[in-house]
XYZ file of C-alpha atoms in Angstrom:
691
model
C -37.447 9.688 -13.366
C -37.010 13.395 -13.992
C -36.770 15.000 -17.433
C -33.933 17.486 -18.097
C -32.613 19.243 -21.185
C -28.804 19.207 -21.104
C -26.976 21.053 -23.891
C -30.127 20.780 -25.989
C -30.444 17.029 -25.407
C -33.503 15.730 -23.558
C -32.767 13.022 -20.985
C -34.568 11.160 -18.182
C -32.578 10.614 -14.980
C -33.448 9.491 -11.427
C -34.520 12.353 -9.157
C -31.785 11.484 -6.623
C -29.027 12.181 -9.168
C -26.851 15.241 -8.838
C -26.565 17.565 -11.822
C -23.021 16.281 -12.369
C -24.281 12.699 -12.701
C -27.121 13.834 -14.961
C -24.756 15.765 -17.227
C -22.412 12.798 -17.522
C -25.377 10.519 -18.283
C -26.135 12.909 -21.154
C -22.568 12.556 -22.443
C -21.225 15.899 -21.206
C -17.755 16.066 -19.664
C -17.689 17.849 -16.296
C -14.328 18.782 -14.773
C -13.945 18.243 -11.016
C -11.334 18.133 -8.269
C -13.141 17.644 -4.969
C -15.902 15.346 -6.244
C -15.256 11.598 -6.170
C -18.012 9.080 -6.822
C -17.026 6.922 -3.827
C -16.750 9.778 -1.321
C -19.229 12.181 0.220
C -19.846 15.496 -1.552
C -17.801 18.487 -0.412
C -18.605 21.015 -3.139
C -15.582 23.163 -2.403
C -13.433 23.240 -5.562
C -16.171 24.841 -7.770
C -14.628 23.418 -10.931
C -17.824 21.587 -11.919
C -19.893 24.754 -12.476
C -22.785 24.578 -14.939
C -25.501 27.043 -15.940
C -29.188 26.496 -15.159
C -31.409 28.523 -17.496
C -32.961 31.353 -15.543
C -30.397 31.204 -12.756
C -28.405 34.359 -11.945
C -25.064 32.556 -11.646
C -23.487 29.151 -12.327
C -24.030 26.358 -9.780
C -21.767 23.579 -8.519
C -23.197 20.539 -10.292
C -21.761 18.030 -7.801
C -23.785 19.509 -4.937
C -26.981 20.476 -6.791
C -29.640 17.777 -6.962
C -31.792 17.075 -9.994
C -34.895 17.379 -7.801
C -33.794 20.926 -6.852
C -34.082 22.181 -10.448
C -37.217 24.229 -11.094
C -39.127 23.836 -14.356
C -39.481 26.728 -16.808
C -42.313 29.289 -16.643
C -44.550 27.137 -18.842
C -43.681 23.853 -17.137
C -40.946 22.890 -19.598
C -38.059 20.733 -18.242
C -35.116 22.533 -16.599
C -32.428 23.453 -19.117
C -28.779 22.935 -18.193
C -25.816 24.203 -20.171
C -22.296 22.830 -19.683
C -20.655 24.794 -22.525
C -22.170 28.289 -22.427
C -19.984 31.428 -22.313
C -20.958 31.892 -18.638
C -19.726 28.377 -17.775
C -16.529 28.786 -19.787
C -15.688 32.073 -18.090
C -16.528 30.710 -14.639
C -14.309 27.651 -15.061
C -11.431 29.764 -16.325
C -11.798 31.958 -13.258
C -11.850 28.970 -10.893
C -8.754 27.503 -12.533
C -6.979 30.858 -12.268
C -7.748 30.957 -8.542
C -6.560 27.361 -8.046
C -3.232 28.170 -9.693
C -2.583 31.380 -7.718
C -0.533 29.520 -5.095
C 0.265 26.307 -6.947
C 4.062 26.118 -7.479
C 3.765 24.964 -11.126
C 6.670 22.536 -10.605
C 5.433 19.906 -13.051
C 8.948 18.960 -14.296
C 9.917 17.624 -10.838
C 6.499 16.415 -9.722
C 5.820 12.664 -9.618
C 2.225 13.311 -10.639
C 3.409 14.778 -13.952
C 1.855 13.038 -16.925
C -1.123 11.653 -14.964
C -2.252 14.759 -13.090
C -5.852 15.977 -13.029
C -4.690 19.565 -12.500
C -2.477 19.442 -15.594
C -5.218 17.922 -17.728
C -7.945 20.319 -16.616
C -5.704 23.375 -16.778
C -5.082 22.511 -20.425
C -8.743 21.821 -21.145
C -10.524 24.512 -19.136
C -7.950 27.118 -18.096
C -6.171 29.996 -19.810
C -2.480 30.451 -20.496
C -2.034 33.617 -18.443
C -2.644 34.771 -14.891
C -3.482 38.228 -13.577
C -1.892 37.537 -10.197
C 1.683 38.658 -9.616
C 1.705 38.383 -5.795
C 4.097 36.051 -3.992
C 2.853 32.504 -3.781
C 2.235 31.036 -0.343
C 4.438 28.178 0.853
C 3.201 25.371 3.096
C 5.416 23.117 5.166
C 5.443 19.448 4.124
C 3.852 16.971 6.525
C 5.027 13.555 7.713
C 2.446 10.859 6.946
C 4.559 7.718 7.362
C 6.568 5.436 5.090
C 4.220 5.335 2.099
C 2.867 8.807 1.353
C 5.144 11.705 0.451
C 3.814 15.241 0.832
C 4.507 18.494 -1.035
C 1.736 20.507 0.585
C 2.437 23.727 -1.325
C 0.754 21.967 -4.266
C -2.399 21.213 -2.248
C -5.644 22.806 -3.499
C -7.662 21.812 -0.374
C -10.054 19.545 -2.258
C -10.313 17.425 0.972
C -10.516 14.131 -0.904
C -7.809 12.712 1.384
C -9.676 13.829 4.518
C -12.903 12.190 3.371
C -11.155 9.009 2.208
C -9.455 8.478 5.569
C -12.659 9.093 7.508
C -15.113 7.263 5.265
C -13.304 4.423 3.488
C -10.427 3.701 5.874
C -12.325 4.355 9.076
C -9.254 6.139 10.454
C -10.076 9.878 10.569
C -6.461 10.923 10.963
C -6.372 13.758 8.435
C -8.114 17.109 8.547
C -7.770 20.830 7.978
C -6.371 23.496 10.290
C -6.392 27.236 9.733
C -8.810 29.313 7.673
C -8.798 30.980 4.281
C -5.326 31.311 2.813
C -3.827 29.753 5.945
C -5.786 26.508 5.631
C -3.589 23.373 5.618
C -4.314 19.645 5.384
C -2.452 17.741 8.111
C -2.515 14.828 10.544
C -2.338 17.352 13.437
C 0.473 15.582 15.340
C 2.333 14.461 12.220
C 2.310 10.777 13.106
C 2.289 7.990 10.553
C -1.086 7.025 9.115
C -2.329 3.701 10.486
C -4.688 2.448 7.774
C -3.809 -0.496 5.510
C -5.399 1.446 2.626
C -3.438 4.702 2.926
C -1.623 4.174 -0.400
C -4.893 4.952 -2.189
C -4.493 8.580 -1.069
C -1.936 8.954 -3.855
C -4.471 7.777 -6.451
C -7.286 10.063 -5.334
C -5.153 13.206 -4.876
C -5.900 15.263 -8.029
C -2.616 17.206 -7.779
C 0.916 16.269 -6.702
C 0.429 17.079 -3.018
C 0.355 13.389 -2.025
C 2.620 11.058 -3.986
C 4.145 7.633 -3.419
C 7.201 7.898 -1.188
C 8.853 4.600 -2.259
C 8.296 5.472 -5.939
C 9.536 9.077 -5.681
C 11.557 10.219 -8.717
C 11.751 6.633 -10.027
C 10.086 6.859 -13.461
C 7.645 8.728 -15.663
C 4.353 7.084 -16.706
C 5.158 7.167 -20.425
C 8.339 5.129 -19.835
C 6.462 2.173 -18.377
C 4.991 -0.971 -19.852
C 1.575 -1.684 -18.369
C 0.247 -5.192 -17.672
C -3.164 -6.055 -16.263
C -2.916 -8.659 -13.543
C -4.246 -9.937 -10.205
C -2.939 -9.419 -6.681
C -1.909 -12.471 -4.630
C -1.005 -10.866 -1.301
C -4.327 -12.082 0.110
C -7.273 -14.134 -1.110
C -9.375 -11.193 -2.344
C -7.823 -11.150 -5.822
C -7.785 -7.379 -6.317
C -7.461 -6.208 -9.924
C -4.092 -4.518 -10.422
C -1.907 -3.024 -13.112
C 1.795 -3.871 -13.001
C 4.010 -1.132 -14.464
C 7.460 -2.237 -15.615
C 10.546 -0.639 -17.115
C 12.649 -3.244 -18.865
C 12.729 -6.318 -16.612
C 12.022 -4.381 -13.433
C 8.624 -3.871 -11.803
C 8.430 -0.162 -10.936
C 5.007 0.113 -9.325
C 1.634 -1.565 -8.854
C -1.638 0.353 -9.258
C -5.301 -0.652 -8.867
C -7.716 -1.386 -11.685
C -11.452 -0.855 -11.314
C -13.360 -4.063 -10.583
C -16.709 -3.326 -8.956
C -17.257 -6.960 -7.999
C -14.007 -7.306 -6.052
C -11.922 -4.287 -5.049
C -13.884 -1.373 -6.573
C -10.880 0.892 -7.244
C -8.860 0.411 -4.045
C -5.926 -1.871 -3.217
C -4.204 -2.537 0.091
C -0.807 -1.091 0.985
C 0.811 -4.528 0.892
C -0.493 -5.077 -2.648
C 0.860 -1.711 -3.781
C 4.211 -1.495 -2.026
C 5.814 -4.972 -2.045
C 7.484 -3.964 -5.320
C 11.011 -3.744 -3.869
C 10.557 -7.232 -2.406
C 10.265 -8.626 -5.935
C 13.882 -7.739 -6.694
C 15.695 -8.387 -3.380
C 16.834 -11.694 -1.844
C 15.840 -13.480 -5.061
C 16.849 -17.036 -5.864
C 18.320 -16.981 -9.367
C 20.044 -20.388 -9.670
C 19.729 -23.917 -8.250
C 21.509 -24.838 -5.007
C 22.472 -28.147 -3.391
C 23.209 -28.589 0.312
C 26.475 -30.427 0.955
C 27.890 -30.882 4.456
C 25.258 -28.517 5.784
C 26.188 -25.709 3.374
C 24.344 -24.638 0.219
C 26.407 -24.405 -2.951
C 25.525 -23.285 -6.461
C 24.682 -26.058 -8.888
C 23.422 -26.652 -12.403
C 19.862 -27.765 -13.110
C 21.055 -31.239 -14.124
C 23.042 -31.618 -10.883
C 20.053 -30.570 -8.787
C 17.679 -32.902 -10.668
C 20.134 -35.815 -10.309
C 20.372 -35.248 -6.545
C 16.556 -35.234 -6.271
C 16.274 -38.396 -8.382
C 18.817 -40.182 -6.177
C 16.662 -39.546 -3.091
C 13.239 -40.076 -4.656
C 14.115 -43.436 -6.256
C 15.154 -44.762 -2.838
C 12.010 -43.506 -1.086
C 8.682 -45.249 -0.674
C 5.912 -43.323 -2.444
C 3.904 -43.228 0.773
C 6.763 -41.290 2.415
C 6.889 -38.585 -0.265
C 4.782 -35.451 0.175
C 4.166 -31.995 -1.272
C 2.977 -28.794 0.360
C 1.945 -25.717 -1.666
C 2.537 -22.228 -0.299
C 0.292 -19.176 -0.210
C 1.338 -17.708 -3.581
C 1.161 -20.802 -5.822
C -0.903 -20.642 -9.024
C -3.180 -23.538 -9.949
C -1.033 -24.665 -12.892
C 2.009 -25.593 -10.816
C -0.149 -27.213 -8.125
C -1.850 -29.330 -10.774
C 1.531 -30.374 -12.223
C 2.925 -31.183 -8.763
C -0.118 -33.257 -7.865
C 0.224 -35.196 -11.127
C 3.935 -35.774 -10.452
C 3.330 -37.124 -6.957
C 0.583 -39.344 -8.280
C 3.104 -40.901 -10.679
C 5.466 -41.388 -7.720
C 2.731 -43.285 -5.874
C 1.902 -40.579 -3.332
C -1.378 -38.977 -2.274
C 0.296 -36.746 0.303
C -0.481 -33.328 -1.163
C -1.807 -30.364 0.796
C -1.918 -26.584 0.751
C -0.715 -24.401 3.605
C -3.574 -23.631 5.990
C -5.942 -26.046 4.254
C -6.195 -28.862 6.801
C -9.700 -27.869 7.928
C -11.241 -28.178 4.457
C -12.420 -31.228 2.557
C -12.818 -30.627 -1.202
C -14.992 -33.731 -1.445
C -17.599 -32.016 0.739
C -18.424 -29.578 -2.055
C -17.318 -26.123 -3.132
C -19.836 -24.259 -0.968
C -18.102 -25.633 2.143
C -14.919 -23.623 1.566
C -15.710 -20.450 -0.448
C -17.143 -17.033 0.425
C -20.611 -17.913 -0.852
C -22.363 -14.500 -0.518
C -19.576 -13.032 -2.726
C -17.639 -9.881 -1.884
C -20.139 -7.601 -3.657
C -22.920 -9.493 -1.872
C -21.816 -7.940 1.416
C -23.715 -4.858 0.279
C -26.988 -6.834 0.480
C -26.267 -8.261 3.951
C -28.112 -6.926 7.004
C -26.428 -9.022 9.721
C -22.871 -10.339 9.933
C -21.294 -12.734 12.412
C -17.488 -12.851 12.248
C -16.062 -16.071 13.735
C -12.309 -16.352 14.275
C -11.260 -13.665 11.852
C -9.731 -10.213 11.675
C -10.821 -9.106 8.176
C -8.795 -5.899 8.469
C -5.560 -7.931 8.490
C -6.649 -10.996 6.536
C -8.389 -9.099 3.698
C -8.186 -5.312 4.037
C -10.179 -4.644 0.853
C -13.010 -6.944 1.913
C -13.004 -5.218 5.307
C -13.482 -1.873 3.527
C -16.548 -3.360 1.815
C -17.937 -4.418 5.208
C -17.350 -0.881 6.510
C -19.052 0.580 3.435
C -22.174 -1.462 4.164
C -21.982 -0.707 7.916
C -21.939 3.049 7.214
C -25.384 2.782 5.625
C -26.754 1.788 9.042
C -28.237 -1.413 7.632
C -25.636 -3.911 8.851
C -25.365 -5.201 12.423
C -22.082 -6.964 13.188
C -21.115 -9.442 15.886
C -17.584 -10.766 16.509
C -16.357 -13.970 18.143
C -12.580 -13.952 18.425
C -9.877 -11.485 19.337
C -11.096 -8.004 20.176
C -9.542 -5.750 17.551
C -10.046 -2.397 15.834
C -11.863 -3.377 12.638
C -12.688 0.235 11.598
C -16.379 -0.219 12.438
C -18.477 -0.824 15.527
C -19.569 -4.337 16.456
C -21.059 -6.369 19.290
C -18.291 -8.382 20.946
C -19.731 -11.809 21.701
C -16.718 -13.660 23.118
C -13.198 -14.911 22.536
C -13.546 -18.537 21.493
C -15.635 -21.543 20.395
C -17.586 -21.569 23.671
C -19.102 -18.219 22.707
C -20.132 -19.721 19.365
C -21.823 -22.604 21.190
C -23.578 -20.155 23.570
C -24.820 -18.117 20.617
C -26.137 -21.229 18.860
C -27.899 -22.235 22.085
C -29.694 -18.887 22.256
C -27.741 -17.545 25.237
C -26.868 -14.335 23.410
C -29.378 -11.780 22.113
C -27.387 -11.409 18.888
C -28.967 -14.686 17.759
C -32.301 -12.870 17.356
C -30.539 -10.276 15.161
C -29.227 -13.062 12.911
C -32.579 -14.861 12.770
C -34.442 -11.645 12.042
C -32.123 -10.661 9.182
C -33.155 -11.126 5.575
C -29.608 -11.774 4.315
C -27.373 -12.811 7.239
C -23.732 -13.850 6.798
C -21.710 -16.181 9.025
C -18.064 -15.430 8.198
C -15.417 -17.938 9.319
C -11.805 -16.815 9.150
C -8.280 -18.157 9.426
C -8.079 -17.874 13.226
C -10.729 -20.595 13.389
C -9.772 -22.800 10.431
C -6.013 -22.866 11.155
C -6.520 -24.630 14.499
C -6.309 -28.379 15.112
C -10.085 -28.387 15.638
C -10.695 -26.247 12.553
C -12.968 -28.804 10.884
C -15.216 -29.016 13.934
C -15.439 -25.204 14.232
C -16.244 -24.960 10.519
C -19.014 -27.524 11.002
C -20.387 -25.638 14.028
C -20.440 -22.367 12.056
C -22.188 -24.109 9.134
C -24.799 -25.543 11.523
C -25.431 -22.067 12.944
C -25.788 -20.694 9.395
C -28.396 -23.361 8.642
C -30.237 -22.747 11.925
C -30.610 -18.991 11.412
C -31.788 -19.391 7.800
C -28.641 -17.973 6.213
C -28.679 -20.692 3.545
C -31.717 -20.584 1.277
C -32.606 -20.695 -2.396
C -31.748 -17.069 -3.196
C -29.008 -16.465 -0.611
C -26.102 -18.481 0.774
C -24.726 -16.662 3.804
C -22.051 -19.193 4.789
C -18.758 -17.460 4.044
C -15.207 -18.723 4.473
C -12.632 -15.929 4.395
C -9.254 -17.313 3.304
C -6.021 -15.397 3.811
C -3.965 -17.061 1.033
C -4.321 -16.652 -2.731
C -3.556 -20.293 -3.521
C -5.967 -22.037 -1.156
C -9.290 -22.057 -3.007
C -7.582 -23.015 -6.263
C -5.817 -25.892 -4.501
C -9.082 -27.158 -3.026
C -10.804 -26.862 -6.419
C -8.075 -29.057 -7.928
C -8.232 -31.561 -5.102
C -4.722 -30.579 -4.019
C -5.575 -32.014 -0.616
C -4.856 -35.295 1.146
C -6.393 -38.207 -0.740
C -7.658 -41.341 0.927
C -5.027 -42.256 3.538
C -3.110 -39.096 2.555
C -1.336 -36.874 5.077
C -2.355 -33.353 6.056
C 0.184 -30.526 6.453
C 0.273 -31.179 10.202
C 0.973 -34.866 9.664
C 3.596 -34.249 6.960
C 5.510 -31.842 9.201
C 5.542 -34.266 12.151
C 8.911 -35.857 13.057
C 9.917 -38.816 10.870
C 6.739 -38.560 8.762
C 8.360 -38.208 5.320
C 11.557 -39.091 3.509
C 11.103 -36.482 0.729
C 9.105 -33.256 0.902
C 8.436 -31.006 -2.097
C 7.812 -27.462 -0.886
C 6.149 -25.242 -3.501
C 6.932 -21.901 -1.867
C 5.665 -23.149 1.521
C 7.695 -20.845 3.754
C 5.317 -20.765 6.708
C 5.705 -24.448 7.631
C 8.472 -26.141 9.602
C 9.727 -29.108 7.610
C 10.726 -32.196 9.635
C 14.466 -32.515 10.268
C 14.646 -36.036 8.837
C 13.074 -35.167 5.483
C 14.939 -34.361 2.273
C 13.384 -31.020 1.314
C 13.123 -29.829 -2.300
C 12.161 -26.144 -2.276
C 10.712 -24.527 -5.396
C 10.419 -20.820 -4.691
C 11.459 -17.261 -5.356
C 13.157 -15.871 -2.258
C 15.845 -16.798 0.240
C 13.265 -17.106 2.985
C 12.623 -19.713 5.685
C 11.853 -22.453 3.160
C 15.117 -21.916 1.299
C 17.123 -21.882 4.544
C 15.775 -25.325 5.423
C 15.973 -26.816 1.906
C 18.379 -29.519 0.749
C 17.749 -28.620 -2.902
C 16.649 -25.164 -4.078
C 15.009 -24.757 -7.495
C 14.465 -21.063 -8.342
C 10.909 -20.258 -9.470
C 9.036 -17.242 -10.837
C 7.137 -14.648 -8.818
C 3.507 -13.838 -9.646
C 4.520 -10.885 -11.839
C 6.868 -13.128 -13.837
C 4.457 -15.824 -15.000
C 1.000 -16.240 -16.444
C -1.087 -18.104 -13.915
C -4.650 -18.759 -12.818
C -5.725 -18.006 -9.248
C -9.081 -18.481 -7.524
C -10.070 -15.902 -4.914
C -11.898 -16.485 -1.641
C -15.341 -16.159 -3.275
C -14.429 -18.760 -5.910
C -13.810 -16.276 -8.747
C -11.347 -17.603 -11.350
C -8.763 -14.933 -12.215
C -5.782 -14.632 -14.527
C -2.452 -13.069 -13.537
C -0.430 -12.039 -16.592
C 3.330 -11.937 -16.939
C 4.767 -8.423 -16.625
C 8.447 -9.387 -16.691
C 10.766 -12.379 -16.625
C 12.358 -14.188 -13.668
C 16.006 -13.387 -12.862
C 19.023 -15.483 -13.822
C 18.320 -19.176 -14.278
C 14.955 -19.083 -12.525
C 12.088 -20.692 -14.428
C 8.310 -20.880 -14.199
C 7.272 -23.375 -11.532
C 5.202 -25.642 -13.786
C 8.134 -25.905 -16.235
C 10.475 -26.915 -13.387
C 8.065 -29.678 -12.317
C 7.635 -30.839 -15.923
C 11.418 -31.033 -16.442
C 11.866 -32.816 -13.108
C 9.270 -35.417 -14.064
C 11.532 -36.574 -16.930
C 14.370 -37.306 -14.527
C 12.124 -39.045 -12.002
C 10.741 -41.432 -14.598
C 7.155 -40.200 -14.470
C 7.059 -37.850 -17.444
C 4.042 -35.550 -17.406
C 1.984 -35.468 -20.588
C 2.351 -31.829 -21.581
C 5.175 -29.690 -22.919
C 3.521 -26.278 -22.904
C 1.400 -24.177 -20.590
C -1.513 -24.454 -23.031
C -1.329 -28.266 -22.982
C -1.117 -28.271 -19.186
C -4.218 -26.101 -18.991
C -6.118 -28.391 -21.339
C -5.410 -31.309 -18.999
C -6.296 -29.185 -15.975
C -9.586 -27.993 -17.499
C -10.629 -31.614 -18.006
C -10.154 -32.190 -14.290
C -11.730 -28.881 -13.204
C -13.785 -27.376 -16.086
C -14.842 -24.248 -14.158
C -11.216 -23.021 -14.134
C -11.478 -22.068 -17.815
C -14.201 -19.480 -17.081
C -12.084 -16.447 -16.224
C -13.638 -13.804 -13.948
C -16.659 -15.987 -13.252
C -17.795 -17.714 -10.084
C -18.940 -21.313 -10.138
C -21.567 -21.143 -7.391
C -21.355 -23.806 -4.704
C -24.237 -26.169 -4.005
C -25.871 -25.129 -0.731
C -26.341 -28.807 0.117
C -22.606 -28.883 0.811
C -23.147 -26.463 3.709
C -25.928 -28.691 5.054
C -23.652 -31.706 4.783
C -20.825 -29.837 6.524
C -23.188 -28.784 9.320
C -23.900 -32.409 10.142
C -20.272 -33.433 10.614
C -19.757 -32.123 14.158
C -16.508 -32.920 15.976
C -14.675 -32.140 19.184
C -13.918 -28.473 19.799
C -11.226 -27.213 22.154
C -12.038 -24.490 24.671
C -9.023 -22.269 23.998
C -9.807 -18.801 22.574
C -9.097 -17.891 18.964
C -5.633 -16.442 18.328
C -4.806 -13.986 15.564
C -3.928 -15.802 12.319
C -1.935 -12.811 11.022
C 0.628 -11.574 13.540
C 2.148 -8.900 11.315
C 0.007 -7.709 8.414
C 3.010 -6.379 6.496
C 5.198 -9.528 6.668
C 2.957 -12.436 5.721
C 4.820 -13.957 2.749
C 8.352 -14.212 1.286
C 7.934 -11.234 -1.059
C 6.677 -8.982 1.739
C 9.444 -10.140 4.103
C 12.052 -9.232 1.473
C 10.657 -5.698 1.147
C 12.384 -2.857 3.000
C 9.221 -0.751 2.643
C 7.099 -3.446 4.319
C 9.720 -3.770 7.083
C 9.459 -0.029 7.772
C 5.655 -0.218 7.800
C 5.859 -3.142 10.218
C 8.085 -1.175 12.555
C 5.763 1.821 12.446
C 2.725 -0.365 13.106
C 4.357 -2.014 16.099
C 5.482 1.320 17.542
C 9.199 0.518 17.306
C 9.951 3.529 15.082
C 9.808 7.133 16.250
C 7.432 9.532 14.526
C 8.580 12.798 12.991
C 7.188 14.723 15.951
C 9.291 12.709 18.389
């Protein structure tokens, strides 16, 4: 530790701190534009100037290390001033320079009201300028469907350049020109390719980069703000949902160091328009092959007529990717009363909840990736299945302390890796010692074996999971202080479903079996739009959008989207999270658990709760760990050992991508015009501005 005196206050800080960090540790407020704690140091905005006693001029605190400060003539600690007349005058001068060419168009700027430049100009600038010359104008740049540019506002802080290169791994932005002619651009003005590009809007300290879909839509002080959780993937990123009236206007990230730090993926941020288009807002009944509007009582009566005639063993339920645990618990209870154990979650056939929690969660945790020194990715493309988790892998890789091997499709993951093969045979060769990467895994202190959806979604998913678990045991990835067996799910509902036992019971059917011809008489689909229901089955669809599931349904019961209900979700690492209601569902749509509760009355198997609180009490008795919000119930490593011993027959076919189109993976995303445009750009079907 190094002793400093900051504004007369003595403080001990680590020698590797910068002066900016030391000053903030002492409680001083340091303005900055170019500095960002998650990016490399540029030191080019000069707004963070402080005075070091004895120095001839102020220094940039973001780029000056604590260990570079010299003690006083008698060995006294270095003295730093953040409020001296020299510092005040220097900051006023820097702010005056920054505003020479800035257009000062705050009334029409989308950053207005939450702009660093506005705030710091008020706090550290002056109300006049000595410059009367013409301001420079810079041509706007095309960056794609998500980021709007007004480059005349740019102050060349280079945050966007560093973010693209360091966090995204797609160094597509940079500077051209020198001095007054310097411009930030993508050179060829093509659309940005990263799944994290929306974060550029958050880190831009001025209004140069703003959200294109949100342009001129609302002001921040008009919006109601609700803290919630993202369900577009299984990471469970912390988000804030901003609403005006009943309408969701935008989604922003919240800081959660254990999960998403302060980033969110583009799909998380920009599916907003999908929440209000193609919505189901009333029940429908199919008559003579055509859907017609109906009342709730009509729809319930039609369901009751079919269910009472059906054998319980020929009734099933499949939960979709966006279902919260409350409605899955209620649906499981309802089917139990109907005499059925045929319940399953989309993409969950490879997992057995009875094997133990450690057999199906991301045991090292997302933050634990930063302790890993070797990573084997089996049947997964983390960049598409969990873009935020992939950014965490890249962050660790950039330190030079993580070696990565991949078995599966060869893809651009934004970091370098050793490609070990395309399918299960390569996994078997690695386990047999036929690949030198095995020595890397065995020599690592904290290795991770990551199994993804490309492996677990196959018919032989259970056998591949067992083979990966055996490899994890063999290389010493599972020990007392570290569990390196990691399952990366791609759906928000899956871990919660497995925790509840929303999986085939003894003699119960899997999703594959339930969707086979003539397998069921009645199928309840809880937003399961990615499955093909059998033609013979009577399908009751509880969901939010007129997607594939609704097109196939015989009865449609309109549910609530994740921003319209309070629900518990469990992310891929087993963290219990709460999504809060930001608005209300449209028309006659109701919360999913309430629909199931009302339906149970008609079907003669009334569920024993009339409120969400009562439902949760019953659910917590069945799964007590679900009441511990934002905590992870660690899995027992013996479950991995048990899984490793199961074996099974593995097919030789190579792994195929589980996510064909990153932007169109669920009903909300498929209803979004913004996601459709991003999909077209990603597939190369849309011309760039340059073309």
